[in-house]
PDB file of C-alpha atoms in Angstrom:
ATOM      1  CA  MET Q   7     -37.701 -26.219  -3.980  1.00 71.00           C
ATOM      2  CA  HIS Q   8     -36.971 -24.972  -0.465  1.00 85.00           C
ATOM      3  CA  ARG Q   9     -33.314 -24.281   0.273  1.00 89.00           C
ATOM      4  CA  LEU Q  10     -31.373 -24.156   3.512  1.00 90.00           C
ATOM      5  CA  PRO Q  11     -27.986 -22.431   3.757  1.00 91.00           C
ATOM      6  CA  ALA Q  12     -24.965 -24.735   3.634  1.00 91.00           C
ATOM      7  CA  PRO Q  13     -22.612 -26.096   4.816  1.00 93.00           C
ATOM      8  CA  ILE Q  14     -24.282 -27.275   8.005  1.00 95.00           C
ATOM      9  CA  ARG Q  15     -22.600 -28.437  11.195  1.00 96.00           C
ATOM     10  CA  VAL Q  16     -24.085 -31.747  12.372  1.00 96.00           C
ATOM     11  CA  PHE Q  17     -23.455 -32.836  15.947  1.00 93.00           C
ATOM     12  CA  HIS Q  18     -24.419 -35.475  18.504  1.00 93.00           C
ATOM     13  CA  ASP Q  19     -23.140 -36.022  22.059  1.00 91.00           C
ATOM     14  CA  GLY Q  20     -20.423 -33.393  21.613  1.00 91.00           C
ATOM     15  CA  LEU Q  21     -19.095 -34.881  18.339  1.00 94.00           C
ATOM     16  CA  THR Q  22     -19.234 -32.805  15.153  1.00 95.00           C
ATOM     17  CA  ALA Q  23     -19.223 -33.414  11.398  1.00 96.00           C
ATOM     18  CA  PHE Q  24     -20.092 -31.210   8.403  1.00 96.00           C
ATOM     19  CA  SER Q  25     -22.376 -31.510   5.377  1.00 95.00           C
ATOM     20  CA  ASP Q  26     -22.165 -29.591   2.102  1.00 92.00           C
ATOM     21  CA  HIS Q  27     -24.857 -31.602   0.294  1.00 93.00           C
ATOM     22  CA  PHE Q  28     -28.130 -32.828   1.751  1.00 95.00           C
ATOM     23  CA  ALA Q  29     -31.770 -33.451   0.836  1.00 95.00           C
ATOM     24  CA  PHE Q  30     -34.513 -33.555   3.454  1.00 93.00           C
ATOM     25  CA  TYR Q  31     -38.175 -34.506   3.177  1.00 89.00           C
ATOM     26  CA  PRO Q  32     -40.461 -31.472   3.458  1.00 78.00           C
ATOM     27  CA  ASN Q  33     -42.067 -31.094   6.851  1.00 69.00           C
ATOM     28  CA  PRO Q  34     -45.888 -30.893   6.496  1.00 56.00           C
ATOM     29  CA  ARG Q  35     -46.137 -29.616  10.088  1.00 53.00           C
ATOM     30  CA  TYR Q  36     -43.656 -26.789   9.700  1.00 48.00           C
ATOM     31  CA  ASP Q  37     -43.079 -24.893  12.937  1.00 51.00           C
ATOM     32  CA  ARG Q  38     -40.961 -21.756  12.892  1.00 53.00           C
ATOM     33  CA  LYS Q  39     -39.852 -22.420  16.458  1.00 51.00           C
ATOM     34  CA  ARG Q  40     -38.747 -25.947  15.680  1.00 61.00           C
ATOM     35  CA  TYR Q  41     -37.231 -27.028  12.396  1.00 80.00           C
ATOM     36  CA  SER Q  42     -37.402 -30.821  11.971  1.00 84.00           C
ATOM     37  CA  TYR Q  43     -36.690 -32.848   8.855  1.00 89.00           C
ATOM     38  CA  GLY Q  44     -36.437 -36.448   7.716  1.00 89.00           C
ATOM     39  CA  ILE Q  45     -33.308 -37.482   5.820  1.00 91.00           C
ATOM     40  CA  ALA Q  46     -33.445 -38.488   2.163  1.00 92.00           C
ATOM     41  CA  LEU Q  47     -29.715 -37.909   1.624  1.00 93.00           C
ATOM     42  CA  LEU Q  48     -26.991 -36.581   3.901  1.00 94.00           C
ATOM     43  CA  SER Q  49     -23.321 -36.240   2.948  1.00 94.00           C
ATOM     44  CA  LEU Q  50     -21.187 -36.166   6.106  1.00 94.00           C
ATOM     45  CA  SER Q  51     -17.470 -35.416   6.436  1.00 94.00           C
ATOM     46  CA  GLY Q  52     -15.239 -35.163   9.501  1.00 95.00           C
ATOM     47  CA  PRO Q  53     -13.195 -37.202  11.983  1.00 94.00           C
ATOM     48  CA  ARG Q  54     -13.999 -40.907  11.781  1.00 92.00           C
ATOM     49  CA  GLU Q  55     -15.190 -41.073  15.391  1.00 93.00           C
ATOM     50  CA  SER Q  56     -17.628 -38.188  14.882  1.00 94.00           C
ATOM     51  CA  VAL Q  57     -19.074 -39.364  11.572  1.00 93.00           C
ATOM     52  CA  ARG Q  58     -19.573 -42.923  12.813  1.00 92.00           C
ATOM     53  CA  ALA Q  59     -21.193 -41.742  16.056  1.00 93.00           C
ATOM     54  CA  ILE Q  60     -23.674 -39.572  14.120  1.00 93.00           C
ATOM     55  CA  GLN Q  61     -24.411 -42.401  11.683  1.00 90.00           C
ATOM     56  CA  SER Q  62     -25.023 -44.833  14.561  1.00 89.00           C
ATOM     57  CA  ALA Q  63     -27.338 -42.383  16.305  1.00 90.00           C
ATOM     58  CA  LEU Q  64     -29.385 -41.913  13.134  1.00 89.00           C
ATOM     59  CA  PHE Q  65     -29.683 -45.616  12.442  1.00 85.00           C
ATOM     60  CA  MET Q  66     -30.693 -46.248  16.053  1.00 84.00           C
ATOM     61  CA  GLY Q  67     -33.621 -43.888  15.523  1.00 83.00           C
ATOM     62  CA  SER Q  68     -32.250 -40.874  17.374  1.00 87.00           C
ATOM     63  CA  LYS Q  69     -32.512 -37.262  16.278  1.00 88.00           C
ATOM     64  CA  VAL Q  70     -29.312 -35.334  15.716  1.00 93.00           C
ATOM     65  CA  HIS Q  71     -28.953 -31.570  15.544  1.00 94.00           C
ATOM     66  CA  ALA Q  72     -27.559 -29.376  12.808  1.00 94.00           C
ATOM     67  CA  LEU Q  73     -26.518 -25.738  13.006  1.00 93.00           C
ATOM     68  CA  LEU Q  74     -27.092 -23.693   9.848  1.00 92.00           C
ATOM     69  CA  PRO Q  75     -24.759 -20.839   8.804  1.00 92.00           C
ATOM     70  CA  ASP Q  76     -27.483 -18.352   9.808  1.00 89.00           C
ATOM     71  CA  ASP Q  77     -27.434 -19.799  13.377  1.00 90.00           C
ATOM     72  CA  ARG Q  78     -30.740 -21.664  13.050  1.00 88.00           C
ATOM     73  CA  LEU Q  79     -30.833 -25.015  14.815  1.00 90.00           C
ATOM     74  CA  VAL Q  80     -32.619 -27.933  13.121  1.00 90.00           C
ATOM     75  CA  GLU Q  81     -33.306 -31.572  13.976  1.00 91.00           C
ATOM     76  CA  VAL Q  82     -32.721 -34.311  11.411  1.00 91.00           C
ATOM     77  CA  GLU Q  83     -33.594 -38.006  11.607  1.00 88.00           C
ATOM     78  CA  PHE Q  84     -34.715 -41.021   9.629  1.00 80.00           C
ATOM     79  CA  LYS Q  85     -38.499 -40.953   9.882  1.00 67.00           C
ATOM     80  CA  GLY Q  86     -41.563 -42.080   7.980  1.00 47.00           C
ATOM     81  CA  TYR Q  87     -42.462 -40.334   4.759  1.00 42.00           C
ATOM     82  CA  ARG Q  88     -44.724 -42.118   2.317  1.00 44.00           C
ATOM     83  CA  ASP Q  89     -47.826 -40.358   1.001  1.00 39.00           C
ATOM     84  CA  GLY Q  90     -48.380 -38.610   4.323  1.00 40.00           C
ATOM     85  CA  HIS Q  91     -48.185 -41.595   6.649  1.00 36.00           C
ATOM     86  CA  GLY Q  92     -45.389 -43.193   8.623  1.00 40.00           C
ATOM     87  CA  GLY Q  93     -43.129 -46.188   8.226  1.00 41.00           C
ATOM     88  CA  ASP Q  94     -39.489 -46.976   8.744  1.00 46.00           C
ATOM     89  CA  ARG Q  95     -37.351 -45.428   6.016  1.00 56.00           C
ATOM     90  CA  TYR Q  96     -33.909 -46.610   7.112  1.00 61.00           C
ATOM     91  CA  GLY Q  97     -31.317 -46.752   4.359  1.00 68.00           C
ATOM     92  CA  ARG Q  98     -27.589 -47.328   4.273  1.00 73.00           C
ATOM     93  CA  THR Q  99     -24.241 -45.558   3.966  1.00 75.00           C
ATOM     94  CA  PHE Q 100     -21.462 -45.367   1.400  1.00 81.00           C
ATOM     95  CA  SER Q 101     -18.059 -44.599   2.931  1.00 81.00           C
ATOM     96  CA  HIS Q 102     -14.684 -43.200   1.891  1.00 82.00           C
ATOM     97  CA  VAL Q 103     -11.777 -43.071   4.363  1.00 81.00           C
ATOM     98  CA  LYS Q 104      -8.772 -40.781   3.975  1.00 77.00           C
ATOM     99  CA  GLY Q 105      -6.329 -40.766   6.866  1.00 77.00           C
ATOM    100  CA  THR Q 106      -8.194 -39.916  10.054  1.00 81.00           C
ATOM    101  CA  ALA Q 107     -11.066 -38.352   8.099  1.00 88.00           C
ATOM    102  CA  LEU Q 108     -14.218 -40.143   6.952  1.00 91.00           C
ATOM    103  CA  HIS Q 109     -16.817 -39.214   4.354  1.00 92.00           C
ATOM    104  CA  GLN Q 110     -20.163 -40.987   4.403  1.00 91.00           C
ATOM    105  CA  LEU Q 111     -23.142 -40.642   2.110  1.00 92.00           C
ATOM    106  CA  ILE Q 112     -26.156 -41.594   4.236  1.00 90.00           C
ATOM    107  CA  VAL Q 113     -29.323 -42.321   2.241  1.00 90.00           C
ATOM    108  CA  SER Q 114     -32.914 -43.335   2.900  1.00 88.00           C
ATOM    109  CA  MET Q 115     -34.608 -46.367   1.369  1.00 87.00           C
ATOM    110  CA  ASP Q 116     -36.333 -44.035  -1.110  1.00 88.00           C
ATOM    111  CA  THR Q 117     -32.948 -42.898  -2.412  1.00 90.00           C
ATOM    112  CA  LEU Q 118     -31.522 -46.412  -2.351  1.00 87.00           C
ATOM    113  CA  ALA Q 119     -34.492 -47.685  -4.374  1.00 88.00           C
ATOM    114  CA  GLY Q 120     -34.073 -44.956  -7.005  1.00 91.00           C
ATOM    115  CA  ARG Q 121     -37.129 -42.891  -6.076  1.00 93.00           C
ATOM    116  CA  VAL Q 122     -35.079 -39.711  -5.506  1.00 95.00           C
ATOM    117  CA  ALA Q 123     -33.643 -37.713  -8.395  1.00 96.00           C
ATOM    118  CA  PHE Q 124     -30.726 -35.489  -7.387  1.00 96.00           C
ATOM    119  CA  GLY Q 125     -27.754 -33.582  -8.765  1.00 95.00           C
ATOM    120  CA  ARG Q 126     -25.103 -31.082  -7.772  1.00 93.00           C
ATOM    121  CA  ASP Q 127     -26.108 -28.732 -10.601  1.00 93.00           C
ATOM    122  CA  VAL Q 128     -29.176 -28.127 -12.781  1.00 94.00           C
ATOM    123  CA  GLN Q 129     -27.829 -30.152 -15.705  1.00 95.00           C
ATOM    124  CA  ALA Q 130     -27.107 -33.223 -13.568  1.00 96.00           C
ATOM    125  CA  PHE Q 131     -30.479 -32.895 -11.811  1.00 96.00           C
ATOM    126  CA  ASN Q 132     -32.390 -32.651 -15.098  1.00 95.00           C
ATOM    127  CA  ALA Q 133     -30.565 -35.725 -16.401  1.00 96.00           C
ATOM    128  CA  SER Q 134     -31.504 -37.587 -13.201  1.00 96.00           C
ATOM    129  CA  LEU Q 135     -35.146 -36.504 -13.538  1.00 96.00           C
ATOM    130  CA  GLU Q 136     -35.265 -37.775 -17.130  1.00 95.00           C
ATOM    131  CA  GLN Q 137     -33.733 -41.094 -16.100  1.00 95.00           C
ATOM    132  CA  LYS Q 138     -36.197 -41.554 -13.216  1.00 96.00           C
ATOM    133  CA  LEU Q 139     -39.134 -40.728 -15.488  1.00 95.00           C
ATOM    134  CA  ALA Q 140     -38.090 -43.512 -17.860  1.00 93.00           C
ATOM    135  CA  GLU Q 141     -37.713 -45.908 -14.911  1.00 94.00           C
ATOM    136  CA  HIS Q 142     -40.934 -45.143 -13.052  1.00 95.00           C
ATOM    137  CA  LEU Q 143     -43.583 -44.267 -15.612  1.00 94.00           C
ATOM    138  CA  PRO Q 144     -45.537 -47.506 -16.247  1.00 92.00           C
ATOM    139  CA  PHE Q 145     -45.678 -46.970 -20.024  1.00 89.00           C
ATOM    140  CA  PRO Q 146     -43.253 -45.786 -22.733  1.00 85.00           C
ATOM    141  CA  THR Q 147     -42.498 -42.090 -22.907  1.00 87.00           C
ATOM    142  CA  HIS Q 148     -40.378 -39.832 -25.135  1.00 90.00           C
ATOM    143  CA  PRO Q 149     -37.641 -37.197 -24.542  1.00 90.00           C
ATOM    144  CA  LEU Q 150     -39.891 -34.555 -26.160  1.00 92.00           C
ATOM    145  CA  TRP Q 151     -42.363 -35.001 -23.315  1.00 94.00           C
ATOM    146  CA  VAL Q 152     -39.977 -34.759 -20.364  1.00 94.00           C
ATOM    147  CA  ASN Q 153     -40.788 -31.152 -19.375  1.00 95.00           C
ATOM    148  CA  TRP Q 154     -44.523 -31.772 -19.682  1.00 96.00           C
ATOM    149  CA  TRP Q 155     -44.284 -34.900 -17.527  1.00 96.00           C
ATOM    150  CA  ILE Q 156     -42.261 -33.124 -14.843  1.00 96.00           C
ATOM    151  CA  LYS Q 157     -44.808 -30.284 -14.638  1.00 96.00           C
ATOM    152  CA  THR Q 158     -47.754 -32.705 -14.666  1.00 97.00           C
ATOM    153  CA  LEU Q 159     -46.342 -34.949 -11.928  1.00 97.00           C
ATOM    154  CA  HIS Q 160     -45.379 -31.892  -9.875  1.00 96.00           C
ATOM    155  CA  ASP Q 161     -48.882 -30.405 -10.201  1.00 97.00           C
ATOM    156  CA  LEU Q 162     -50.389 -33.735  -9.081  1.00 96.00           C
ATOM    157  CA  GLU Q 163     -47.869 -33.912  -6.186  1.00 94.00           C
ATOM    158  CA  TYR Q 164     -46.518 -37.210  -7.499  1.00 95.00           C
ATOM    159  CA  LEU Q 165     -43.135 -35.477  -7.810  1.00 96.00           C
ATOM    160  CA  VAL Q 166     -42.202 -33.615  -4.626  1.00 93.00           C
ATOM    161  CA  PRO Q 167     -39.277 -31.151  -4.402  1.00 95.00           C
ATOM    162  CA  LEU Q 168     -37.103 -31.837  -1.366  1.00 94.00           C
ATOM    163  CA  THR Q 169     -35.506 -29.362   1.022  1.00 93.00           C
ATOM    164  CA  VAL Q 170     -31.884 -29.042  -0.061  1.00 95.00           C
ATOM    165  CA  GLY Q 171     -28.683 -27.168   0.603  1.00 92.00           C
ATOM    166  CA  ALA Q 172     -27.219 -24.485  -1.644  1.00 87.00           C
ATOM    167  CA  ARG Q 173     -25.955 -25.792  -4.995  1.00 87.00           C
ATOM    168  CA  PHE Q 174     -27.926 -29.048  -4.678  1.00 95.00           C
ATOM    169  CA  HIS Q 175     -31.169 -30.268  -6.250  1.00 96.00           C
ATOM    170  CA  ALA Q 176     -33.432 -33.196  -5.324  1.00 97.00           C
ATOM    171  CA  ALA Q 177     -37.014 -34.425  -5.756  1.00 96.00           C
ATOM    172  CA  LEU Q 178     -38.952 -37.511  -4.670  1.00 95.00           C
ATOM    173  CA  PHE Q 179     -41.078 -39.645  -7.032  1.00 95.00           C
ATOM    174  CA  HIS Q 180     -44.181 -41.134  -5.381  1.00 94.00           C
ATOM    175  CA  VAL Q 181     -43.801 -44.309  -7.419  1.00 93.00           C
ATOM    176  CA  ASP Q 182     -46.680 -46.242  -5.808  1.00 92.00           C
ATOM    177  CA  ARG Q 183     -49.138 -43.439  -6.571  1.00 93.00           C
ATOM    178  CA  ILE Q 184     -47.842 -43.116 -10.140  1.00 95.00           C
ATOM    179  CA  HIS Q 185     -48.461 -46.815 -10.785  1.00 94.00           C
ATOM    180  CA  LYS Q 186     -51.815 -46.784  -8.999  1.00 95.00           C
ATOM    181  CA  ASP Q 187     -53.035 -43.884 -11.166  1.00 95.00           C
ATOM    182  CA  SER Q 188     -51.417 -45.052 -14.417  1.00 95.00           C
ATOM    183  CA  GLU Q 189     -54.716 -45.072 -16.338  1.00 96.00           C
ATOM    184  CA  HIS Q 190     -55.411 -41.472 -15.355  1.00 96.00           C
ATOM    185  CA  LEU Q 191     -51.874 -40.425 -16.318  1.00 96.00           C
ATOM    186  CA  PHE Q 192     -52.163 -42.184 -19.676  1.00 95.00           C
ATOM    187  CA  ALA Q 193     -55.473 -40.366 -20.314  1.00 96.00           C
ATOM    188  CA  LEU Q 194     -53.747 -37.031 -19.555  1.00 96.00           C
ATOM    189  CA  LEU Q 195     -51.001 -37.917 -22.025  1.00 95.00           C
ATOM    190  CA  LYS Q 196     -53.486 -38.762 -24.798  1.00 94.00           C
ATOM    191  CA  ALA Q 197     -55.409 -35.546 -24.146  1.00 96.00           C
ATOM    192  CA  ALA Q 198     -52.210 -33.458 -24.297  1.00 95.00           C
ATOM    193  CA  LEU Q 199     -51.248 -35.083 -27.602  1.00 94.00           C
ATOM    194  CA  LYS Q 200     -54.737 -34.506 -29.022  1.00 94.00           C
ATOM    195  CA  ARG Q 201     -54.686 -30.821 -28.047  1.00 94.00           C
ATOM    196  CA  GLY Q 202     -51.184 -30.365 -29.464  1.00 93.00           C
ATOM    197  CA  GLN Q 203     -49.907 -29.436 -26.011  1.00 93.00           C
ATOM    198  CA  ILE Q 204     -46.977 -31.796 -26.608  1.00 93.00           C
ATOM    199  CA  PRO Q 205     -45.612 -32.909 -30.010  1.00 92.00           C
ATOM    200  CA  THR Q 206     -46.281 -36.281 -31.593  1.00 89.00           C
ATOM    201  CA  PRO Q 207     -42.882 -37.881 -32.320  1.00 84.00           C
ATOM    202  CA  THR Q 208     -42.212 -38.417 -36.019  1.00 78.00           C
ATOM    203  CA  PRO Q 209     -40.142 -41.410 -37.191  1.00 71.00           C
ATOM    204  CA  ASP Q 210     -36.855 -40.556 -38.937  1.00 61.00           C
ATOM    205  CA  TYR Q 211     -38.022 -42.132 -42.162  1.00 40.00           C
ATOM    206  CA  ALA Q 212     -41.049 -39.799 -42.265  1.00 45.00           C
ATOM    207  CA  ASP Q 213     -38.744 -36.782 -42.111  1.00 51.00           C
ATOM    208  CA  LYS Q 214     -36.737 -38.157 -45.021  1.00 48.00           C
ATOM    209  CA  GLU Q 215     -39.870 -38.799 -47.066  1.00 45.00           C
ATOM    210  CA  ALA Q 216     -41.087 -35.258 -46.399  1.00 50.00           C
ATOM    211  CA  ALA Q 217     -37.751 -33.877 -47.595  1.00 48.00           C
TER     212      ALA Q 217
END
């Protein structure tokens, strides 16, 4: 999981807001002279005028700039990210107003549709991963297999770590690919069970009988 230093200063047309928590899609055409990312999740705080101007710019398809604590300048925008090809990924915002300040959580359609697991700490992230596994795997699974599934999906690039800020964790499930390749995934599961790579769950009554 690639990390960027946080908080970042986000600005557009002279207006500024700040973000402590964010998750960006990885950039397959990474250029050290130009850092550019698509937004999966962006938490913005600041004066209402600034936050709303940045939100409007993003939803109109414009790029906005962010300054990292190490003085790197990056571009962020809503842009296509689905199995390597484009498509509009516009999402929505969730707002909280306090006085003249505004906090907005700006999310992509992937996040809105539950395809992004995220958390502010490892425990919350792992719980989110387990929940998303249960939602998106096209056949029943078991808590004993969670770590094996995460590694397997990661190795197959069906689960993609996102670029995040410090003290944040996020990953994207390629749900369409998981469903398309469900037979192959089920065959991997059966093979892992046969080899003893993962345990076969035992019903409670069997444990009592054995005792």
